[in-house]
Amino acid sequence: MSPVDRLKEIMVRLRDPNGGCPWDVEQTFATIAPYTIEEAYEVADAIERGDMGELKAELGDLLFQVIFHARMAEEQGLFAFDDVAEAMSDKLIRRHPHVFGDEDAQISGPAQKLRWEDIKAAERAAKAQTGVLDDVPVGLPALHRAAKLTKRAARVGFDWPSTDEVFDKLDEEVAELRAEIAAGDLDKARDEMGDLLFVMANLARKLGVEPEDALRGANAKFVRRFGFIEAELAREGRTPDQSDLAEMDRLWDAAKVAERS
């Protein structure tokens, strides 16, 4: 059995509703996607640091994500891992006729989660990474990394007891940001804005919300609602720069109503 086939068999066992891993069984494409993104960033982080041993391990983690998604797709009768590999092979051949075709062109080339965290902590200790935050990749999106940093710190007790204290901290950071803006100190205002975003990421973590997902959702909502404004103005042969804030605010509210209906 090849190493890839062995990995595929392990995935089948993990996803088996009868005797498999409960956490793995309950996952979906949507719940696994954030882990896929994270593993890709960890690959990039290993490359950035020039750590080839770590790169091998991280590529394995990323491969497992592909196996995971492919297995879920196979369970639903959509496609299997071999289909993914075959499609990629076809794409590579199609895009490189100078290599695989008849062309002569010469181309130059300029409770599972907790256990998992315990395992990772042991691995950090084995690699002499004694700091609690040592292996949180710096290449992660900033909001996602902020949530991971606070989650890691929370595991050793450095955390607010409830969201009440986080909201108190939010009020404090907003007041400090307002003060720096009023003082005209934009450098300090920038720092305070960072503090405010960090607390927001912490709040998201406390609520079990992935801040990157929440912000992506807010971005999509903004694009959708602003598109509604543009469409409504276009019906009158106008563009947003031919409108004003009051009118666009009314259309924004209309977009919200339309979404709820």
Coordinates of C-alpha atoms in Angstrom, one line a residue:
M1 CA 0.0 0.0 0.0
S2 CA 1.4 3.4 -1.0
P3 CA 1.7 6.1 1.7
V4 CA -1.1 8.1 0.1
D5 CA -3.4 5.1 0.0
R6 CA -2.6 4.5 3.7
L7 CA -3.5 8.0 4.5
K8 CA -6.8 7.7 2.6
E9 CA -7.6 4.5 4.5
I10 CA -6.9 6.3 7.8
M11 CA -9.3 9.0 6.7
V12 CA -12.0 6.5 6.0
R13 CA -11.6 5.1 9.5
L14 CA -11.7 8.5 11.1
R15 CA -14.9 9.4 9.3
D16 CA -16.6 6.1 10.0
P17 CA -19.8 6.9 12.0
N18 CA -19.3 3.5 13.7
G19 CA -16.1 3.6 15.7
G20 CA -14.5 6.6 14.0
C21 CA -13.4 9.9 15.7
P22 CA -16.5 11.9 16.8
W23 CA -14.9 15.2 16.0
D24 CA -13.8 14.1 12.5
V25 CA -17.2 12.6 11.8
E26 CA -19.1 15.8 12.5
Q27 CA -17.0 18.0 10.3
T28 CA -18.2 19.6 7.0
F29 CA -16.5 21.5 4.2
A30 CA -17.3 24.7 5.9
T31 CA -15.9 23.8 9.3
I32 CA -12.8 22.3 7.9
A33 CA -12.0 25.2 5.5
P34 CA -10.5 27.4 8.2
Y35 CA -8.1 24.6 9.1
T36 CA -7.1 24.2 5.5
I37 CA -6.3 27.9 5.2
E38 CA -4.3 27.8 8.5
E39 CA -2.3 24.8 7.3
A40 CA -1.5 26.6 4.0
Y41 CA -0.2 29.6 6.0
E42 CA 1.9 27.2 8.2
V43 CA 3.5 25.8 5.0
A44 CA 4.4 29.4 4.0
D45 CA 5.7 30.1 7.4
A46 CA 8.1 27.1 7.3
I47 CA 9.3 28.2 3.9
E48 CA 9.8 31.7 5.1
R49 CA 11.9 30.4 8.0
G50 CA 13.9 28.0 5.8
D51 CA 13.0 25.1 8.1
M52 CA 12.9 22.1 5.7
G53 CA 12.1 19.6 8.4
E54 CA 9.1 21.6 9.5
L55 CA 8.1 22.1 5.9
K56 CA 7.9 18.3 5.4
A57 CA 5.6 18.1 8.4
E58 CA 3.5 21.0 7.4
L59 CA 3.1 19.7 3.8
G60 CA 1.8 16.5 5.4
D61 CA -0.8 18.5 7.4
L62 CA -1.8 20.3 4.2
L63 CA -2.1 17.0 2.3
F64 CA -4.3 15.7 5.0
Q65 CA -6.6 18.6 4.5
V66 CA -6.9 17.6 0.8
I67 CA -7.6 14.0 1.8
F68 CA -10.2 15.2 4.3
H69 CA -12.1 17.3 1.8
A70 CA -11.9 14.6 -0.9
R71 CA -13.2 12.0 1.6
M72 CA -16.2 14.2 2.5
A73 CA -16.9 14.7 -1.2
E74 CA -16.6 11.0 -1.9
E75 CA -19.1 10.3 0.9
Q76 CA -21.6 12.6 -0.9
G77 CA -20.9 11.0 -4.3
L78 CA -19.3 14.2 -5.6
F79 CA -15.7 13.2 -6.4
A80 CA -12.8 11.3 -4.8
F81 CA -9.1 12.0 -4.2
D82 CA -8.1 10.3 -7.4
D83 CA -10.5 12.6 -9.3
V84 CA -8.7 15.6 -7.7
A85 CA -5.3 14.3 -8.7
E86 CA -6.5 13.4 -12.2
A87 CA -8.0 16.8 -12.8
M88 CA -4.8 18.4 -11.7
S89 CA -2.7 16.2 -14.0
D90 CA -5.0 17.1 -16.9
K91 CA -4.7 20.8 -16.1
L92 CA -0.9 20.6 -15.9
I93 CA -0.6 18.8 -19.2
R94 CA -3.1 21.2 -20.8
R95 CA -1.2 24.2 -19.6
H96 CA 2.3 22.9 -20.6
P97 CA 2.1 21.9 -24.3
H98 CA 5.7 22.7 -24.7
V99 CA 6.6 19.9 -22.3
F100 CA 3.9 17.3 -22.9
G101 CA 2.7 18.2 -26.4
D102 CA 4.2 18.5 -29.9
E103 CA 5.4 22.0 -29.5
D104 CA 9.2 22.7 -29.7
A105 CA 8.9 26.0 -27.9
Q106 CA 11.7 26.5 -25.4
I107 CA 10.3 28.2 -22.3
S108 CA 12.8 29.9 -19.9
G109 CA 12.1 30.3 -16.3
P110 CA 12.9 33.6 -14.8
A111 CA -12.5 17.1 23.7
Q112 CA -10.4 16.3 20.6
K113 CA -9.4 19.9 20.3
L114 CA -8.0 20.0 23.8
R115 CA -6.1 16.8 23.2
W116 CA -4.8 18.2 20.0
E117 CA -3.5 21.3 21.7
D118 CA -1.8 19.1 24.3
I119 CA 0.0 17.2 21.6
K120 CA 1.1 20.5 19.9
A121 CA 2.4 21.7 23.3
A122 CA 4.4 18.6 23.7
E123 CA 5.8 19.0 20.2
R124 CA 6.8 22.6 21.0
A125 CA 8.6 21.4 24.1
A126 CA 10.4 18.7 22.0
K127 CA 11.6 21.4 19.6
A128 CA 12.7 23.6 22.5
Q129 CA 9.9 26.1 21.8
T130 CA 9.2 26.8 25.4
G131 CA 7.2 30.0 24.9
V132 CA 3.4 29.6 24.9
L133 CA 3.1 31.7 21.7
D134 CA 6.2 30.5 19.9
D135 CA 4.7 28.6 17.0
V136 CA 1.7 30.8 16.2
P137 CA 2.6 31.6 12.6
V138 CA 3.3 35.3 12.0
G139 CA 2.1 34.9 8.4
L140 CA -1.5 34.3 9.4
P141 CA -4.1 37.0 8.7
A142 CA -3.8 39.5 11.5
L143 CA -7.3 39.0 13.0
H144 CA -7.0 35.3 12.8
R145 CA -3.6 35.4 14.5
A146 CA -4.9 37.7 17.2
A147 CA -7.6 35.1 18.0
K148 CA -5.0 32.3 18.1
L149 CA -2.7 34.3 20.3
T150 CA -5.4 34.9 22.9
K151 CA -6.6 31.3 22.7
R152 CA -3.1 30.1 23.3
A153 CA -2.7 32.5 26.3
A154 CA -6.1 31.5 27.6
R155 CA -4.9 27.9 27.9
V156 CA -2.5 28.9 30.6
G157 CA -5.1 31.1 32.4
F158 CA -4.3 34.4 30.8
D159 CA -7.9 35.3 29.9
W160 CA -10.9 37.3 31.1
P161 CA -13.5 35.3 33.0
S162 CA -16.4 36.4 30.7
T163 CA -17.3 38.7 27.8
D164 CA -18.3 41.4 30.3
E165 CA -14.7 42.2 31.0
V166 CA -13.9 42.2 27.3
F167 CA -16.7 44.7 26.7
D168 CA -15.2 46.9 29.5
K169 CA -11.9 46.7 27.7
L170 CA -13.5 47.6 24.4
D171 CA -15.0 50.7 26.0
E172 CA -11.6 51.6 27.4
E173 CA -9.9 51.2 24.0
V174 CA -12.6 53.2 22.2
A175 CA -12.1 56.1 24.7
E176 CA -8.3 56.0 24.3
L177 CA -8.7 56.0 20.5
R178 CA -11.1 59.0 20.7
A179 CA -8.6 60.8 22.9
E180 CA -5.7 60.4 20.5
I181 CA -7.8 61.4 17.6
A182 CA -8.9 64.5 19.4
A183 CA -5.3 65.3 20.3
G184 CA -4.3 65.0 16.7
D185 CA -1.7 62.3 17.4
L186 CA -2.3 59.9 14.5
D187 CA 0.7 57.7 15.4
K188 CA -0.8 57.0 18.8
A189 CA -4.3 56.7 17.2
R190 CA -2.9 54.0 15.0
D191 CA -1.6 52.0 18.0
E192 CA -4.9 52.4 19.7
M193 CA -6.7 51.2 16.6
G194 CA -4.6 48.1 16.7
D195 CA -5.4 47.6 20.4
L196 CA -9.1 47.9 19.6
L197 CA -8.9 45.4 16.8
F198 CA -7.0 43.0 19.0
V199 CA -9.7 43.2 21.7
M200 CA -12.4 42.6 19.0
A201 CA -10.5 39.5 17.9
N202 CA -10.4 38.4 21.5
L203 CA -14.1 39.0 21.9
A204 CA -14.8 36.9 18.7
R205 CA -12.7 34.1 20.2
K206 CA -14.7 34.2 23.4
L207 CA -17.9 34.0 21.4
G208 CA -16.6 31.1 19.4
V209 CA -16.6 33.2 16.2
E210 CA -13.7 33.1 13.7
P211 CA -12.9 36.9 13.2
E212 CA -11.7 36.4 9.7
D213 CA -14.9 34.6 8.8
A214 CA -17.0 37.3 10.5
L215 CA -15.1 40.1 8.7
R216 CA -15.4 38.3 5.3
G217 CA -19.1 38.1 5.9
A218 CA -19.2 41.8 6.7
N219 CA -17.2 42.6 3.6
A220 CA -19.6 40.6 1.5
K221 CA -22.6 42.3 3.1
F222 CA -21.1 45.7 2.4
V223 CA -20.5 44.8 -1.2
R224 CA -24.0 43.4 -1.6
R225 CA -25.7 46.5 0.0
F226 CA -23.5 49.0 -1.9
G227 CA -24.4 47.1 -5.1
F228 CA -28.0 47.7 -4.2
I229 CA -27.4 51.4 -3.9
E230 CA -25.7 51.5 -7.3
A231 CA -28.5 49.5 -8.9
E232 CA -31.2 51.8 -7.5
L233 CA -29.4 54.9 -8.6
A234 CA -28.7 53.4 -12.0
R235 CA -32.5 53.0 -12.5
E236 CA -32.6 56.8 -12.5
G237 CA -29.5 57.0 -14.8
R238 CA -27.3 58.2 -11.9
T239 CA -24.1 57.0 -10.1
P240 CA -23.1 57.2 -6.5
D241 CA -21.0 60.3 -7.1
Q242 CA -24.2 62.0 -8.4
S243 CA -26.0 61.3 -5.1
D244 CA -25.4 62.4 -1.5
L245 CA -24.9 60.7 1.8
A246 CA -28.4 61.2 3.0
E247 CA -29.9 59.5 -0.1
M248 CA -27.4 56.7 0.0
D249 CA -28.1 56.1 3.7
R250 CA -31.8 55.7 2.8
L251 CA -31.0 53.3 0.1
W252 CA -28.7 51.4 2.4
D253 CA -31.6 51.0 4.9
A254 CA -33.8 49.9 1.9
A255 CA -31.1 47.2 1.1
K256 CA -31.3 45.9 4.7
V257 CA -35.1 45.7 4.5
A258 CA -34.9 43.9 1.1
E259 CA -32.5 41.3 2.6
R260 CA -34.9 40.6 5.4
S261 CA -37.9 40.2 3.2

